[in-house]
Amino acid sequence: ILLNPLYIPGSRITSSHFDTKVRALARKYL
């Protein structure tokens, strides 16, 4: 649910810091 909106092609997030957080969370839960 939390990561779902981030992977929609229409909504790109350019914040590298936020992207790093998301990848860290993905690494934790995957």
PDB file of N, CA and C in Angstrom:
ATOM      1  N   ILE A   1       0.840  -1.200   0.000  1.00  0.00           N
ATOM      2  CA  ILE A   1       0.000   0.000   0.000  1.00  0.00           C
ATOM      3  C   ILE A   1       0.870   1.243   0.000  1.00  0.00           C
ATOM      4  N   LEU A   2       1.924   1.228   0.817  1.00  0.00           N
ATOM      5  CA  LEU A   2       2.762   2.413   0.958  1.00  0.00           C
ATOM      6  C   LEU A   2       3.622   2.657  -0.275  1.00  0.00           C
ATOM      7  N   LEU A   3       4.121   1.567  -0.879  1.00  0.00           N
ATOM      8  CA  LEU A   3       5.016   1.722  -2.021  1.00  0.00           C
ATOM      9  C   LEU A   3       4.258   1.825  -3.334  1.00  0.00           C
ATOM     10  N   ASN A   4       2.975   1.461  -3.320  1.00  0.00           N
ATOM     11  CA  ASN A   4       2.222   1.376  -4.557  1.00  0.00           C
ATOM     12  C   ASN A   4       2.170   2.670  -5.376  1.00  0.00           C
ATOM     13  N   PRO A   5       1.843   3.838  -4.780  1.00  0.00           N
ATOM     14  CA  PRO A   5       1.749   5.076  -5.563  1.00  0.00           C
ATOM     15  C   PRO A   5       3.087   5.501  -6.142  1.00  0.00           C
ATOM     16  N   LEU A   6       4.183   5.035  -5.565  1.00  0.00           N
ATOM     17  CA  LEU A   6       5.499   5.484  -6.003  1.00  0.00           C
ATOM     18  C   LEU A   6       5.888   4.880  -7.340  1.00  0.00           C
ATOM     19  N   TYR A   7       5.268   3.754  -7.693  1.00  0.00           N
ATOM     20  CA  TYR A   7       5.656   3.073  -8.920  1.00  0.00           C
ATOM     21  C   TYR A   7       4.708   3.356 -10.077  1.00  0.00           C
ATOM     22  N   ILE A   8       3.777   4.287  -9.880  1.00  0.00           N
ATOM     23  CA  ILE A   8       2.907   4.704 -10.976  1.00  0.00           C
ATOM     24  C   ILE A   8       3.696   5.638 -11.895  1.00  0.00           C
ATOM     25  N   PRO A   9       3.738   5.320 -13.205  1.00  0.00           N
ATOM     26  CA  PRO A   9       4.530   6.115 -14.161  1.00  0.00           C
ATOM     27  C   PRO A   9       4.135   7.589 -14.169  1.00  0.00           C
ATOM     28  N   GLY A  10       2.873   7.887 -13.869  1.00  0.00           N
ATOM     29  CA  GLY A  10       2.393   9.264 -13.918  1.00  0.00           C
ATOM     30  C   GLY A  10       2.916  10.115 -12.776  1.00  0.00           C
ATOM     31  N   SER A  11       3.252   9.486 -11.658  1.00  0.00           N
ATOM     32  CA  SER A  11       3.714  10.270 -10.511  1.00  0.00           C
ATOM     33  C   SER A  11       5.157   9.918 -10.188  1.00  0.00           C
ATOM     34  N   ARG A  12       6.063  10.729 -10.699  1.00  0.00           N
ATOM     35  CA  ARG A  12       7.488  10.489 -10.457  1.00  0.00           C
ATOM     36  C   ARG A  12       7.977  11.404  -9.348  1.00  0.00           C
ATOM     37  N   ILE A  13       8.687  10.824  -8.391  1.00  0.00           N
ATOM     38  CA  ILE A  13       9.224  11.630  -7.292  1.00  0.00           C
ATOM     39  C   ILE A  13      10.717  11.851  -7.521  1.00  0.00           C
ATOM     40  N   THR A  14      11.134  13.100  -7.559  1.00  0.00           N
ATOM     41  CA  THR A  14      12.505  13.418  -7.927  1.00  0.00           C
ATOM     42  C   THR A  14      13.407  13.577  -6.716  1.00  0.00           C
ATOM     43  N   SER A  15      12.823  13.476  -5.530  1.00  0.00           N
ATOM     44  CA  SER A  15      13.629  13.640  -4.327  1.00  0.00           C
ATOM     45  C   SER A  15      14.499  12.416  -4.100  1.00  0.00           C
ATOM     46  N   SER A  16      15.796  12.572  -4.237  1.00  0.00           N
ATOM     47  CA  SER A  16      16.714  11.443  -4.097  1.00  0.00           C
ATOM     48  C   SER A  16      16.732  10.942  -2.660  1.00  0.00           C
ATOM     49  N   HIS A  17      16.570  11.848  -1.709  1.00  0.00           N
ATOM     50  CA  HIS A  17      16.561  11.466  -0.303  1.00  0.00           C
ATOM     51  C   HIS A  17      15.358  10.575  -0.004  1.00  0.00           C
ATOM     52  N   PHE A  18      14.205  10.961  -0.562  1.00  0.00           N
ATOM     53  CA  PHE A  18      12.994  10.178  -0.370  1.00  0.00           C
ATOM     54  C   PHE A  18      13.127   8.823  -1.046  1.00  0.00           C
ATOM     55  N   ASP A  19      13.741   8.817  -2.227  1.00  0.00           N
ATOM     56  CA  ASP A  19      13.956   7.577  -2.965  1.00  0.00           C
ATOM     57  C   ASP A  19      14.843   6.628  -2.174  1.00  0.00           C
ATOM     58  N   THR A  20      15.837   7.191  -1.510  1.00  0.00           N
ATOM     59  CA  THR A  20      16.727   6.371  -0.681  1.00  0.00           C
ATOM     60  C   THR A  20      15.949   5.748   0.473  1.00  0.00           C
ATOM     61  N   LYS A  21      15.054   6.521   1.067  1.00  0.00           N
ATOM     62  CA  LYS A  21      14.229   5.999   2.162  1.00  0.00           C
ATOM     63  C   LYS A  21      13.358   4.845   1.683  1.00  0.00           C
ATOM     64  N   VAL A  22      12.758   5.035   0.517  1.00  0.00           N
ATOM     65  CA  VAL A  22      11.863   4.014  -0.035  1.00  0.00           C
ATOM     66  C   VAL A  22      12.633   2.733  -0.320  1.00  0.00           C
ATOM     67  N   ARG A  23      13.830   2.885  -0.877  1.00  0.00           N
ATOM     68  CA  ARG A  23      14.637   1.699  -1.187  1.00  0.00           C
ATOM     69  C   ARG A  23      15.065   0.985   0.087  1.00  0.00           C
ATOM     70  N   ALA A  24      15.345   1.754   1.123  1.00  0.00           N
ATOM     71  CA  ALA A  24      15.735   1.154   2.400  1.00  0.00           C
ATOM     72  C   ALA A  24      14.559   0.374   2.991  1.00  0.00           C
ATOM     73  N   LEU A  25      13.364   0.945   2.892  1.00  0.00           N
ATOM     74  CA  LEU A  25      12.175   0.254   3.390  1.00  0.00           C
ATOM     75  C   LEU A  25      11.899  -0.993   2.571  1.00  0.00           C
ATOM     76  N   ALA A  26      12.074  -0.886   1.268  1.00  0.00           N
ATOM     77  CA  ALA A  26      11.846  -2.034   0.392  1.00  0.00           C
ATOM     78  C   ALA A  26      12.814  -3.152   0.735  1.00  0.00           C
ATOM     79  N   ARG A  27      14.037  -2.774   1.071  1.00  0.00           N
ATOM     80  CA  ARG A  27      15.047  -3.766   1.428  1.00  0.00           C
ATOM     81  C   ARG A  27      14.674  -4.463   2.739  1.00  0.00           C
ATOM     82  N   LYS A  28      14.067  -3.704   3.657  1.00  0.00           N
ATOM     83  CA  LYS A  28      13.662  -4.275   4.946  1.00  0.00           C
ATOM     84  C   LYS A  28      12.556  -5.306   4.773  1.00  0.00           C
ATOM     85  N   TYR A  29      11.556  -4.950   3.973  1.00  0.00           N
ATOM     86  CA  TYR A  29      10.352  -5.774   3.907  1.00  0.00           C
ATOM     87  C   TYR A  29      10.384  -6.811   2.802  1.00  0.00           C
ATOM     88  N   LEU A  30      11.381  -6.746   1.906  1.00  0.00           N
ATOM     89  CA  LEU A  30      11.427  -7.709   0.801  1.00  0.00           C
ATOM     90  C   LEU A  30      12.501  -8.756   0.959  1.00  0.00           C
TER      91      LEU A  30
END
